[in-house]
mmCIF file of C-alpha atoms and ligand atoms in Angstrom:
data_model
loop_
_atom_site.group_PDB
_atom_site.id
_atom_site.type_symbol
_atom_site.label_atom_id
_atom_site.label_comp_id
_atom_site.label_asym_id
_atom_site.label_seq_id
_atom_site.Cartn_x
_atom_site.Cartn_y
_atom_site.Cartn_z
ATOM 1 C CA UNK V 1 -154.041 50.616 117.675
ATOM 2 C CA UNK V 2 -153.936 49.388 121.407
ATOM 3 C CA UNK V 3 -157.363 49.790 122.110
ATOM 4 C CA UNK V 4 -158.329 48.309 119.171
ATOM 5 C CA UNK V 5 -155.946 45.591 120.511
ATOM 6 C CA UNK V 6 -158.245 46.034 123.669
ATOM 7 C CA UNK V 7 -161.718 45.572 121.942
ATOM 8 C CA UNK V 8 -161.023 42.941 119.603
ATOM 9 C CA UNK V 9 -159.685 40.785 122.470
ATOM 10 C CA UNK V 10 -162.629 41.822 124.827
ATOM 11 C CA UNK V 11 -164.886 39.257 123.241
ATOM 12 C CA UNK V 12 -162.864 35.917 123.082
ATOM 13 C CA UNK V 13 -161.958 36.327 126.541
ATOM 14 C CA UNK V 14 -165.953 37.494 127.537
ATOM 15 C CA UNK V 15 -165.903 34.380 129.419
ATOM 16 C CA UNK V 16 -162.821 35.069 131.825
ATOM 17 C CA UNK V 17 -165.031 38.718 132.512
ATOM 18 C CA UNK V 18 -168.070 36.824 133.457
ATOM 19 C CA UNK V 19 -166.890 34.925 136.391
ATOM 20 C CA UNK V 20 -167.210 38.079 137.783
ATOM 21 C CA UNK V 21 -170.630 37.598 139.033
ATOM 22 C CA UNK V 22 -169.473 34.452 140.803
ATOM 23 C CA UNK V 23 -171.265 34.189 143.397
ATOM 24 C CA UNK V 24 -167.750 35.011 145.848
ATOM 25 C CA UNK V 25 -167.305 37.963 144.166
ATOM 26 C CA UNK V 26 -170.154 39.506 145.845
ATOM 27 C CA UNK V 27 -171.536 43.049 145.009
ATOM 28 C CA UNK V 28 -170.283 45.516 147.625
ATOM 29 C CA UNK V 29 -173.489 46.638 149.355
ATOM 30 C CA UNK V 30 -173.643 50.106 149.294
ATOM 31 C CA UNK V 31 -173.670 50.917 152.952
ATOM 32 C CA UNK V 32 -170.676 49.714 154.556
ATOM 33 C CA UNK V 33 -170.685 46.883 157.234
ATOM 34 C CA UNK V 34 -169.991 47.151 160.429
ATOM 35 C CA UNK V 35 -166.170 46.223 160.578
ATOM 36 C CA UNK V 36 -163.770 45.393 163.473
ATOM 37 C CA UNK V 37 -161.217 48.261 163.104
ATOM 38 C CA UNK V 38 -158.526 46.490 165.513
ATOM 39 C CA UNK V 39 -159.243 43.048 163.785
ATOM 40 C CA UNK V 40 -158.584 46.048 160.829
ATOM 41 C CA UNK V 41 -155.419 46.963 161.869
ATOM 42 C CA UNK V 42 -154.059 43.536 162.440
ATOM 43 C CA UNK V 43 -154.834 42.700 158.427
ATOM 44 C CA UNK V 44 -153.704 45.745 157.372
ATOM 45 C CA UNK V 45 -150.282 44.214 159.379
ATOM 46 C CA UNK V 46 -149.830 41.210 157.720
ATOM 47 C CA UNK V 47 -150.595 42.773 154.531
ATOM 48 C CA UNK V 48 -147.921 45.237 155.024
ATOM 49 C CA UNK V 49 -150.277 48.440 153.698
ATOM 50 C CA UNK V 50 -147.725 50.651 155.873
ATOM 51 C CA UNK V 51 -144.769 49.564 153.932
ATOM 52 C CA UNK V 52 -146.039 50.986 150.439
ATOM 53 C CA UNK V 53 -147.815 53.767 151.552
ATOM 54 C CA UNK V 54 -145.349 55.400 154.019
ATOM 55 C CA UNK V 55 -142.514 57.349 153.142
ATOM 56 C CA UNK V 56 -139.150 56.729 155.025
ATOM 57 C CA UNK V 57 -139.825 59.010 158.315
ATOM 58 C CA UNK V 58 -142.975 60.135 156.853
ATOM 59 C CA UNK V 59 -146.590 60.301 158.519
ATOM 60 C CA UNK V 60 -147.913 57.052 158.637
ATOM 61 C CA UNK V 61 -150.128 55.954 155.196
ATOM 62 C CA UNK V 62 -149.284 59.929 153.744
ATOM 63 C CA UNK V 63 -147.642 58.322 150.830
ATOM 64 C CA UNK V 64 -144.529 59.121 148.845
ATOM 65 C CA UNK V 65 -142.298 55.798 149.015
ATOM 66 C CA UNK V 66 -140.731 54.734 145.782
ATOM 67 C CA UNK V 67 -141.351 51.169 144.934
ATOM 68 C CA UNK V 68 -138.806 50.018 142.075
ATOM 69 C CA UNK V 69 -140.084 47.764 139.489
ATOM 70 C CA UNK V 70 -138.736 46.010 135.602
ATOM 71 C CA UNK V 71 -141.336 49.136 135.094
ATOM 72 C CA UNK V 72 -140.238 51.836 136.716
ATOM 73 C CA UNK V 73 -140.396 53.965 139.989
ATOM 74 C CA UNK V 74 -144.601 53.691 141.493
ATOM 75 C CA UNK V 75 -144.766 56.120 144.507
ATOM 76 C CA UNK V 76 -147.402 54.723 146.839
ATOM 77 C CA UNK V 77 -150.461 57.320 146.866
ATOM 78 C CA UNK V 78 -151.447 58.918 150.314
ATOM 79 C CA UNK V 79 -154.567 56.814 151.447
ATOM 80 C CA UNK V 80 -155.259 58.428 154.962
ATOM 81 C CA UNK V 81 -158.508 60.463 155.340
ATOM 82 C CA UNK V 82 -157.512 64.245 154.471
ATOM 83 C CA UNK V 83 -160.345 64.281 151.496
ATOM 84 C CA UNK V 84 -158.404 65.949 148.623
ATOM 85 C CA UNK V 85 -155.211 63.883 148.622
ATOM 86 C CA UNK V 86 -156.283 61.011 150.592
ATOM 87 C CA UNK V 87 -158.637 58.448 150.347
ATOM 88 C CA UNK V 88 -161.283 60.401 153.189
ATOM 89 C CA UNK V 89 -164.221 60.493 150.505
ATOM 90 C CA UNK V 90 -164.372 57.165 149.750
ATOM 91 C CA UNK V 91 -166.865 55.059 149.962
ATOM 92 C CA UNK V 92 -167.783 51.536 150.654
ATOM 93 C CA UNK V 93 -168.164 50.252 147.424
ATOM 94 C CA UNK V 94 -165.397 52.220 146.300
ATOM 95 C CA UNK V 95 -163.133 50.416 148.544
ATOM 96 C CA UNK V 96 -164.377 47.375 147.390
ATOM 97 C CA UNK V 97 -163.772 48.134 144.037
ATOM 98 C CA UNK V 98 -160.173 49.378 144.405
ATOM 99 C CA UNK V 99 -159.089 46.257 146.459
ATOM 100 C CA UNK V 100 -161.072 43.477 144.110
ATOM 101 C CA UNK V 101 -160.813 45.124 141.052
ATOM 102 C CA UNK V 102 -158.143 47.159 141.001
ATOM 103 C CA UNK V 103 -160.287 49.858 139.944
ATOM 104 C CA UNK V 104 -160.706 53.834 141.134
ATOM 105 C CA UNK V 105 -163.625 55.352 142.101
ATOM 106 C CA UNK V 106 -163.205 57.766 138.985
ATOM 107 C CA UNK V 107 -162.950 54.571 136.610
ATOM 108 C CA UNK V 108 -159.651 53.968 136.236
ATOM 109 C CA UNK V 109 -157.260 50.884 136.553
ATOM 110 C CA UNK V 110 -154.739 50.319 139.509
ATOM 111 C CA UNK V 111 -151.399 48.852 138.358
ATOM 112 C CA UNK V 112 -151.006 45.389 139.974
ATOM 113 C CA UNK V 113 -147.741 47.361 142.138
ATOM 114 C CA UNK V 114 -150.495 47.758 144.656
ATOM 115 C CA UNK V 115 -150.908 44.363 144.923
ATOM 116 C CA UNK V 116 -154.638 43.627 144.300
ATOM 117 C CA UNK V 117 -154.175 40.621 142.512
ATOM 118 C CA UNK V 118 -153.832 39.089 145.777
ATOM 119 C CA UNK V 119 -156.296 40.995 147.983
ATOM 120 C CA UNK V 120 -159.133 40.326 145.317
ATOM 121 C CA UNK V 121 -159.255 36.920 147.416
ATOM 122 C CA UNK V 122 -159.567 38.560 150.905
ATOM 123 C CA UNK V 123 -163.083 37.386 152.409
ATOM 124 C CA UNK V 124 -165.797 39.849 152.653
ATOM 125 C CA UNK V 125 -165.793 40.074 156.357
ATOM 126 C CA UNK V 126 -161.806 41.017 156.708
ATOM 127 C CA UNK V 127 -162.666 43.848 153.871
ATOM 128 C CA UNK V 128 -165.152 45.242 156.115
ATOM 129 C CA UNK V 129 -162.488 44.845 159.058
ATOM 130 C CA UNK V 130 -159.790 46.569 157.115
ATOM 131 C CA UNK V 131 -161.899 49.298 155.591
ATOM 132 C CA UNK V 132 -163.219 50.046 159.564
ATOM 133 C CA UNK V 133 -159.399 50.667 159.886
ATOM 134 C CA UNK V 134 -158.763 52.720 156.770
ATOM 135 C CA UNK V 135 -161.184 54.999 158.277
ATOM 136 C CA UNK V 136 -159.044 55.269 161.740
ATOM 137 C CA UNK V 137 -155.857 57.081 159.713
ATOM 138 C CA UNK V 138 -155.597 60.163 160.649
ATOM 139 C CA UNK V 139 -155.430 62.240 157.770
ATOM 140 C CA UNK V 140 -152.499 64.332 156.467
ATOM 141 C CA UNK V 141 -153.164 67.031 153.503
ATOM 142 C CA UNK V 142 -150.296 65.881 151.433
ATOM 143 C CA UNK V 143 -150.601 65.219 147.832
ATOM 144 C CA UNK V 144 -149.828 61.815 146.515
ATOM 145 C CA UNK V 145 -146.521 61.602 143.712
ATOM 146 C CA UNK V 146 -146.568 60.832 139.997
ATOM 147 C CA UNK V 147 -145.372 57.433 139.329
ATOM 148 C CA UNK V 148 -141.542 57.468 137.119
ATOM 149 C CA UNK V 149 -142.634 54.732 134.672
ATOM 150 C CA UNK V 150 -140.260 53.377 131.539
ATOM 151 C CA UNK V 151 -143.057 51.264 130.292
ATOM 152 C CA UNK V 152 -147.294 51.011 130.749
ATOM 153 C CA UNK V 153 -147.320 54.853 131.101
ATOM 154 C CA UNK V 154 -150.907 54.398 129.991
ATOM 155 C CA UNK V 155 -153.329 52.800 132.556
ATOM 156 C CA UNK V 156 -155.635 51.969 129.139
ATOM 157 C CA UNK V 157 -153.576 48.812 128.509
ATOM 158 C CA UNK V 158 -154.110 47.474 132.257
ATOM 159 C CA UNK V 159 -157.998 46.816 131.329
ATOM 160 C CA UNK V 160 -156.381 43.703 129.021
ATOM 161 C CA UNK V 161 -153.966 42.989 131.433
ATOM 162 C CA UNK V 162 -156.731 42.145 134.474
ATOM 163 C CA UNK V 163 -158.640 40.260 131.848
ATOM 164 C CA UNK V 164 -155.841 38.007 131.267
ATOM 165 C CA UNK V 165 -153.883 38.240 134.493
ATOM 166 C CA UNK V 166 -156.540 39.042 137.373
ATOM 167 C CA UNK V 167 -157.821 36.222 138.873
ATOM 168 C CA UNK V 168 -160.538 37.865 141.532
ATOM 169 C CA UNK V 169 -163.095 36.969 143.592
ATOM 170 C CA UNK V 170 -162.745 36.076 147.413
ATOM 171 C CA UNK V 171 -161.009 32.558 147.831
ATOM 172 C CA UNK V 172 -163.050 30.073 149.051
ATOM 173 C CA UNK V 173 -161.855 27.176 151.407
ATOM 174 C CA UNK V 174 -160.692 23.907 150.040
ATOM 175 C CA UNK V 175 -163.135 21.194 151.469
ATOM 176 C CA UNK V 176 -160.140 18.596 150.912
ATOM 177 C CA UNK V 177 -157.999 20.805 153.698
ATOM 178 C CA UNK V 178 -158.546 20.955 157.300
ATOM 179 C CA UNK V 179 -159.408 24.055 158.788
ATOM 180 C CA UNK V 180 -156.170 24.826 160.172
ATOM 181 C CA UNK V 181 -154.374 24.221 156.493
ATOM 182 C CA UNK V 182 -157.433 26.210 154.848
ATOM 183 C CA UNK V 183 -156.334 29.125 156.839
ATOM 184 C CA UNK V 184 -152.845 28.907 156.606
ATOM 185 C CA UNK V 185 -153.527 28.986 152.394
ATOM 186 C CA UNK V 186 -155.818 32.025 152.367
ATOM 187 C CA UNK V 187 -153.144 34.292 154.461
ATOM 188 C CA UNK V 188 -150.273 33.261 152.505
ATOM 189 C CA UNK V 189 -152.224 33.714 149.390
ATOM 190 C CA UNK V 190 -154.643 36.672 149.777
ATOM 191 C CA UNK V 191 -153.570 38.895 153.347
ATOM 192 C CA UNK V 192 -149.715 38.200 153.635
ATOM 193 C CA UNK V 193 -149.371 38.037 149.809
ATOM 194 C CA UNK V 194 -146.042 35.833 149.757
ATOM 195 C CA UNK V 195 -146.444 35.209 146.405
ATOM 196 C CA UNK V 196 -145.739 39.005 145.059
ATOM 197 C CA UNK V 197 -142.510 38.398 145.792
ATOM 198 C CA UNK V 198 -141.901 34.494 145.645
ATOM 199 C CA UNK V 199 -143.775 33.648 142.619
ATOM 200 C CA UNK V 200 -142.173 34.125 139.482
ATOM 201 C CA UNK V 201 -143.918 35.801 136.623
ATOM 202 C CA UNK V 202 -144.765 35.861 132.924
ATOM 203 C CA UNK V 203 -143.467 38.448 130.367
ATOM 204 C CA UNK V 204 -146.943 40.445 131.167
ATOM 205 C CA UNK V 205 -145.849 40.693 134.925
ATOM 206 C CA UNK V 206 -148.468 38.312 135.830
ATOM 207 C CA UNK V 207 -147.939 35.574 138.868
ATOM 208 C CA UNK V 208 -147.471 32.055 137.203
ATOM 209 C CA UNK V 209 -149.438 30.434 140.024
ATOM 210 C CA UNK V 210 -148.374 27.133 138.733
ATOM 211 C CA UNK V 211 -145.361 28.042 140.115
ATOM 212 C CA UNK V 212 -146.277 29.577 142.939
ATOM 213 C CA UNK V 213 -143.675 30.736 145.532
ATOM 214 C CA UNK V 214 -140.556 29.079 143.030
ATOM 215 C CA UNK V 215 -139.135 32.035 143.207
ATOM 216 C CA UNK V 216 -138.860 35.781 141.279
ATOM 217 C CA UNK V 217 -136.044 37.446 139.958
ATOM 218 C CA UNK V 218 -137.737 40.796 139.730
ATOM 219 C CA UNK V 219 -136.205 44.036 141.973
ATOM 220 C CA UNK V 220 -136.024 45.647 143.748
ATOM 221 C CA UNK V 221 -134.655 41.621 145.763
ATOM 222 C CA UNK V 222 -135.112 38.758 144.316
ATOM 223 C CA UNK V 223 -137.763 36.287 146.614
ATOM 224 C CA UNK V 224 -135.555 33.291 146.926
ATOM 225 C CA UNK V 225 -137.607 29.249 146.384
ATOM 226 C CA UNK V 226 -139.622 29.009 149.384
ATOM 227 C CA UNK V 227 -141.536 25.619 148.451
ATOM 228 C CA UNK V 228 -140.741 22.377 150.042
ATOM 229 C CA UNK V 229 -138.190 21.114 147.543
ATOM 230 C CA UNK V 230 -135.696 19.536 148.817
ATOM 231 C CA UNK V 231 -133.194 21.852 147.024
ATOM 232 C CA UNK V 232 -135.282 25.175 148.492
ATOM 233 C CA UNK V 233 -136.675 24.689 151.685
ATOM 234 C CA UNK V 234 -137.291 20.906 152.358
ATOM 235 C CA UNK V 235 -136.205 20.077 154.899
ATOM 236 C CA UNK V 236 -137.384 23.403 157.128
ATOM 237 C CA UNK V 237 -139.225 21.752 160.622
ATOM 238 C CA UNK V 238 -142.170 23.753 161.910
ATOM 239 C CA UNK V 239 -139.888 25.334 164.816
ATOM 240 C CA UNK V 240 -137.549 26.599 161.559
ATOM 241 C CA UNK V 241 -140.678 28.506 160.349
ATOM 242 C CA UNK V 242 -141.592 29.732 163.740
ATOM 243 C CA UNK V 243 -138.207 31.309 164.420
ATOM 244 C CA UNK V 244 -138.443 32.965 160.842
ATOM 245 C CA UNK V 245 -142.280 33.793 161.260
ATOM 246 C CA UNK V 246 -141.477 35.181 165.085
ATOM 247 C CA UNK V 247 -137.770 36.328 165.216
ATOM 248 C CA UNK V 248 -136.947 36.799 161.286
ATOM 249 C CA UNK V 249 -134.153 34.011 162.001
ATOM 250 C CA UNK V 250 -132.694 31.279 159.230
ATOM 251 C CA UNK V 251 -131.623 27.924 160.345
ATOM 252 C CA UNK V 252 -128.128 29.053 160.195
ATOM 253 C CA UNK V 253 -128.949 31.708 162.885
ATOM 254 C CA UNK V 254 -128.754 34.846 160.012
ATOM 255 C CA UNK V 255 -131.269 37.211 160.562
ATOM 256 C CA UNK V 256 -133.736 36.651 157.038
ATOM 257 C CA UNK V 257 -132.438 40.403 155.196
ATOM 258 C CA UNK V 258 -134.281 42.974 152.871
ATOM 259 C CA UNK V 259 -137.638 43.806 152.333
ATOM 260 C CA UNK V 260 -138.359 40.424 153.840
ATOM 261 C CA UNK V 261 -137.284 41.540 157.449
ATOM 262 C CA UNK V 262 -140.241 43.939 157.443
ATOM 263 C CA UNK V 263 -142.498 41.544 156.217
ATOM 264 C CA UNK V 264 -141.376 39.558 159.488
ATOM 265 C CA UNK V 265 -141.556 42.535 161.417
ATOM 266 C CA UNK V 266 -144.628 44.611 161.320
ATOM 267 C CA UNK V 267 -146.608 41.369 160.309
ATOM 268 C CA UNK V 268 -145.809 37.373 160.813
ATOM 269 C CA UNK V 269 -144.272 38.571 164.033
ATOM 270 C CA UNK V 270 -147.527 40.341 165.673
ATOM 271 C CA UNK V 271 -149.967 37.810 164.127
ATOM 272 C CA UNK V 272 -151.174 35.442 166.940
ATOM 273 C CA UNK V 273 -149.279 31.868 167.490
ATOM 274 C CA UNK V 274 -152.169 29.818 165.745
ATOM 275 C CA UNK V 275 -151.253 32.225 162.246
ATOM 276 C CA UNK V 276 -148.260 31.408 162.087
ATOM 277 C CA UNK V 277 -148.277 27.910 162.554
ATOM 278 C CA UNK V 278 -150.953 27.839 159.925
ATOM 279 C CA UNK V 279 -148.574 29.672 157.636
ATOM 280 C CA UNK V 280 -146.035 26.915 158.387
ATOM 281 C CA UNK V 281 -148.408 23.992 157.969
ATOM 282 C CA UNK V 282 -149.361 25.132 154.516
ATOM 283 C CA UNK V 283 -145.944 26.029 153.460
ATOM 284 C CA UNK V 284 -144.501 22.651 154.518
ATOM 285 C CA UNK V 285 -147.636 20.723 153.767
ATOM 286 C CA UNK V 286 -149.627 22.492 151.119
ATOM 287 C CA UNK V 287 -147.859 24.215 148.633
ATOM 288 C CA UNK V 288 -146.258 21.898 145.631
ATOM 289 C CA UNK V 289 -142.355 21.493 145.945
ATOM 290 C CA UNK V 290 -140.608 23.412 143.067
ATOM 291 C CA UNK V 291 -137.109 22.870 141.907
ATOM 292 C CA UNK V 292 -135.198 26.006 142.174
HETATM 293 C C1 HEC J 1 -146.325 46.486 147.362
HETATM 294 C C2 HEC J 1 -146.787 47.828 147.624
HETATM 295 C C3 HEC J 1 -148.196 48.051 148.144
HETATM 296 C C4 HEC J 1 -148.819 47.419 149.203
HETATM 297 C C5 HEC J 1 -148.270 46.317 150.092
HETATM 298 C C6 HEC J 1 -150.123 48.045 149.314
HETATM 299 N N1 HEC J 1 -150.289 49.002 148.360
HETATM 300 FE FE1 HEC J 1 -151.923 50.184 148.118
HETATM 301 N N2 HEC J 1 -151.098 50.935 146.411
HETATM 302 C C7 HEC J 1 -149.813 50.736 145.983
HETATM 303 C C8 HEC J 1 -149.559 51.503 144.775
HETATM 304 C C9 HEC J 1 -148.253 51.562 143.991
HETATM 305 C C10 HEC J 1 -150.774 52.175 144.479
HETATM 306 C C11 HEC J 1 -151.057 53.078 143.279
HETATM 307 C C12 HEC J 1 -151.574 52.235 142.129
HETATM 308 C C13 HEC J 1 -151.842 53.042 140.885
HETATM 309 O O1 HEC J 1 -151.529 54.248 140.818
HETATM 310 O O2 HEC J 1 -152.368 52.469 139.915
HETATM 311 C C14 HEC J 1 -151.709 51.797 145.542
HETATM 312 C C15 HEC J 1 -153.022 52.267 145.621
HETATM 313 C C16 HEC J 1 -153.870 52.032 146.685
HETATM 314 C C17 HEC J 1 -155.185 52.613 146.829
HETATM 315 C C18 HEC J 1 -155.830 53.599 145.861
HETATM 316 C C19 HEC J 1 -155.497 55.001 146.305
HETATM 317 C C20 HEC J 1 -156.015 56.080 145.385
HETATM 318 O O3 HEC J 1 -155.807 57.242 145.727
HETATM 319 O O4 HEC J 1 -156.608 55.810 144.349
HETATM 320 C C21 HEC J 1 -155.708 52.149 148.003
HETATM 321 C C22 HEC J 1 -157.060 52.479 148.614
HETATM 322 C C23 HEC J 1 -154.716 51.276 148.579
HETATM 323 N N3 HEC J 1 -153.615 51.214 147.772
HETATM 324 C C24 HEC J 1 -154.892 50.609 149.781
HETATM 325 C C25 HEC J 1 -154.017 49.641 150.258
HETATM 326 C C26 HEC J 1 -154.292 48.798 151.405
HETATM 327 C C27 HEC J 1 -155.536 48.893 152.282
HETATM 328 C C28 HEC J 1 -153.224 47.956 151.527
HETATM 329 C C29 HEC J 1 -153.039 46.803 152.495
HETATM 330 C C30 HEC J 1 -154.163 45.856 152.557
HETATM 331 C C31 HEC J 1 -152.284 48.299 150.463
HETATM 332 N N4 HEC J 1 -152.807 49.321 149.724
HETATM 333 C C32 HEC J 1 -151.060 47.680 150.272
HETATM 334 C C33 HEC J 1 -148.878 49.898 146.578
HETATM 335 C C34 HEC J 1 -149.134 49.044 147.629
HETATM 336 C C1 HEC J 2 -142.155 42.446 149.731
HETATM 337 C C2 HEC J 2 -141.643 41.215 149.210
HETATM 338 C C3 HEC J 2 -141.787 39.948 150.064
HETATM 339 C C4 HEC J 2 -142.928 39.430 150.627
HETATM 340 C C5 HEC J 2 -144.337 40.000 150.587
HETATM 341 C C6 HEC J 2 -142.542 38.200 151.270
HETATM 342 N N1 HEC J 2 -141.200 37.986 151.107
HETATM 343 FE FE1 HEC J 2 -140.114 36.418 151.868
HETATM 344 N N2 HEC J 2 -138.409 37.258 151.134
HETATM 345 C C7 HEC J 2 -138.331 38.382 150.347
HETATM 346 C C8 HEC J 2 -136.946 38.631 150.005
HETATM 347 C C9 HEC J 2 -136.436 39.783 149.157
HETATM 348 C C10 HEC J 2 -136.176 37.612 150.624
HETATM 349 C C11 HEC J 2 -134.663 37.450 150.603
HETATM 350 C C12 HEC J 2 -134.141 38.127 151.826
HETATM 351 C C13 HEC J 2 -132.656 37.991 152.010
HETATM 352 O O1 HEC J 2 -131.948 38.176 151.024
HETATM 353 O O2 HEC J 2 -132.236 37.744 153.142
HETATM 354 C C14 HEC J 2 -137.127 36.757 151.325
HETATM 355 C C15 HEC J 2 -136.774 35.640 152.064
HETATM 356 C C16 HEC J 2 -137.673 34.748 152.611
HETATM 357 C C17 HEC J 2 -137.299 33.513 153.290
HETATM 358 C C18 HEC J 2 -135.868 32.990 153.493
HETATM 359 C C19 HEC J 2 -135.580 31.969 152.436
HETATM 360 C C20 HEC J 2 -134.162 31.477 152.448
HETATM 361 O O3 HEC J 2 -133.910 30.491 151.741
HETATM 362 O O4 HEC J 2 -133.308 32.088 153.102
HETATM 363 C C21 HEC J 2 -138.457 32.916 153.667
HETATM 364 C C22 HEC J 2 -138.588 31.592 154.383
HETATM 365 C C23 HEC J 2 -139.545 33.764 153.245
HETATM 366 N N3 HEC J 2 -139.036 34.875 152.615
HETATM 367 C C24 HEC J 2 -140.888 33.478 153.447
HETATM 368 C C25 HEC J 2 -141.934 34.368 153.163
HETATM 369 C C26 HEC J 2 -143.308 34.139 153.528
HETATM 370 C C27 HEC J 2 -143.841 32.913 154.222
HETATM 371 C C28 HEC J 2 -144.018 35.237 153.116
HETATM 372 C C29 HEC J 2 -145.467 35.540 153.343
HETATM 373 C C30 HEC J 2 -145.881 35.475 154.744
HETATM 374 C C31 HEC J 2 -143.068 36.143 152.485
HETATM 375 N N4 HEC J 2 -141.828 35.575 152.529
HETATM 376 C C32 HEC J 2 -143.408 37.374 151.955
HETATM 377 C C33 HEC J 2 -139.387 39.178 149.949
HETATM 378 C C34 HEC J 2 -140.710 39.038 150.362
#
C-alpha cells in the first residue's frame, strides 16, 4: 500500500527528481580528487561528524552514540576505515552519494538524522577535502548498532520523503551578497548546519526553510529563535556573536548549555577569526527576522 503510495506519487513530483542533473549537482567522478585532509579535518569540525559518530569515551568515529529523536533512538554507525564495520571500502562516488543523496553504496536511503539535507549543499571541493580526511580515521573493527525506532522502521518510505523534503545539490553563491556574507550563508547552511537544530519543521520532519533558524521544539533540546528579531536575538552586536562563536558565552555572561556547547567547542571555536565573523555577519545581516 506504501509503495504504491511511493509510485503513484513518483510521477507528479518527476520534476522535483530532475533537478538532479543541475548542473551543481555534479556527477561524482569516479576517481577521487585530490583533497586537503587537514582543510578535511577542519570541515569535518564545524560539521560536528565526531559528535554523532563517537560514543561517550569511545574510539573516535567507532560509532555507538544514541541520538534521540520524535522517532526514536538512531545510533550513529562506525565510519572509520576497519572495512567490515566501517566505512574503509568505500569509494569516491560512494561518498558522494551518501553525503548528497543520502544514499548507501548498497542502495539504500539514509534517514535525514545524519544530517544530509544540509551537507547535499557542501561545494565539491570541501567534499573532496573531507573525504581526504575520512580516509585518515584510523579504523576500529567494531560493528555499528541497530537504530531503536517507534516510527519509519522501514527505510522504503524515505525514497518519498527526499523527493518531497531533500533539497540537494551544492549551494551556489548569491551574486546579490558580498563575498564575506556569501560565505558566512553557505557554513551556517551547509558545513555548520545551524538549521538542524534551529529551524523548525513540518509534520514529515522536514526543515521549513521559510522559517529558517525560528526555532525547533524537537529533542533531544529545543534550538531556541536565533534570527534577528527583535524578540530573539536583535539586538546581538558582532562582539556578542564572537564571544558565543569563540568562548560559548551569552550576553548575560552564561555559558550557551547543551548540545550547543559542543557545537561551540569542537567547531565555531577552532574555525579561523574571518569564519566566524562571517557567521555573525550573515546571522545579523542575512537571515530574515522571525518572531519567536
Ligand atoms: C546529527 C548527527 C550526525 C552528524 C552531525 C553526522 N552524522 Fe553521519 N550519520 C548519522 C546517522 C544517524 C547515520 C545513520 C543513518 C542511517 O542509518 O540511515 C549516519 C550515517 C553516516 C554515513 C553512512 C555510514 C554507513 O555505514 O552507511 C556516513 C559516511 C556518515 N554518516 C558520515 C558523516 C560525516 C562525514 C559527517 C560530518 C560531515 C557526519 N556523518 C555527521 C548521524 C550524524
Ligand atoms: C546539535 C544541535 C545544534 C546545532 C547544530 C546548533 N545549535 Fe545553537 N543551540 C542548540 C541548543 C539545544 C541551544 C540551547 C542551549 C541552551 O539551552 O543553553 C542552542 C543555543 C544557541 C544560541 C543561544 C541562543 C539564546 O538565545 O540563548 C545561539 C546564539 C546559537 N545556538 C547559535 C547557533 C549557531 C550560529 C549554529 C551554527 C553555527 C548553531 N547554533 C548550531 C542546538 C544546536
Amino acid at each position: 500500500m506504501l509503495l504504491a503510495l511511493v509510485a503513484a506519487l513518483a510521477v507528479p513530483v518527476a520534476g522535483a527528481a530532475s533537478a538532479d542533473s543541475a548542473p551543481a549537482d555534479s556527477a561524482p567522478a569516479v576517481s577521487a580528487p585530490a583533497g586537503d585532509a587537514a582543510r578535511g579535518a577542519e570541515l569535518a569540525a564545524l560539521a560536528n561528524c565526531a559528535s554523532c559518530h563517537t560514543a561517550a569515551g569511545g574510539a573516535p568515529y567507532a560509532g555507538g552514540y544514541a541520538l534521540e529523536t520524535p522517532y526514536g533512538v538512531f545510533h550513529g554507525p562506525n565510519i572509520t576505515q576497519d572495512p567490515d564495520h566501517g566505512i574503509g571500502g568505500w569509494t569516491w562516488p560512494d561518498f558522494v552519494d551518501a553525503m548528497r543523496r543520502g544514499r548507501s553504496p548498497d542502495g539504500r536511503h539514509y534517514y535525514p538524522a545524519f544530517p544530509y539535507p544540509s551537507y547535499t549543499k557542501l561545494h565539491d571541493d570541501d567534499l573532496a577535502d573531507l573525504w581526504a580526511f575520512v580516509q585518515t580515521i584510523a579504523p576500529v573493527a567494531q560493528p555499528s548498532l541497530d537504530h531503536a525506532l517507534t516510527r519509519y522502521r522501514r527505510r522504503s518510505v524515505l525514497g518519498l520523503w527526499k523527493l518531497l523534503e531533500l533539497d540537494r545539490g551544492a549551494l551556489r553563491d548569491d551574486p546579490r551578497l558580498d563575498a564575506e556574507l556569501n560565505r558566512g550563508r553557505y557554513l551556517v547552511e551547509a558545513v555548520a548546519h545551524c538549521g538542524e537544530c534551529h529551524t523548525p519543521r513540518n509534520g514529515r520532519g522536514g526543515r521549513i526553510d521559510r522559517k529558517a533558524l525560528a526555532g525547533s521544539e524537537l529533542p533531544p533540546e529545543p534550538g531556541p529563535n536565533i534570527t534577528p528579531h527583535e524578540d530573539a536575538l536583535g539586538g546581538w552586536t558582532a562582539d556578542d556573536w564572537e564571544a558565543l562563536l569563540d568562548l560559548g558565552i551569552l550576553p548575560d555572561g552564561d555559558f550557551v548549555g547543551g548540545e550547543m556547547m559542543g557545537v561551540v567547542e569542537h567547531g565555531t571555536a577552532v574555525i579561523s577569526a574571518e569564519d566566524r565573523r562571517a557567521i555573525a555577519r550573515w546571522l545579523m545581516e542575512g537571515v530574515a527576522p522571525q518572531p519567536p
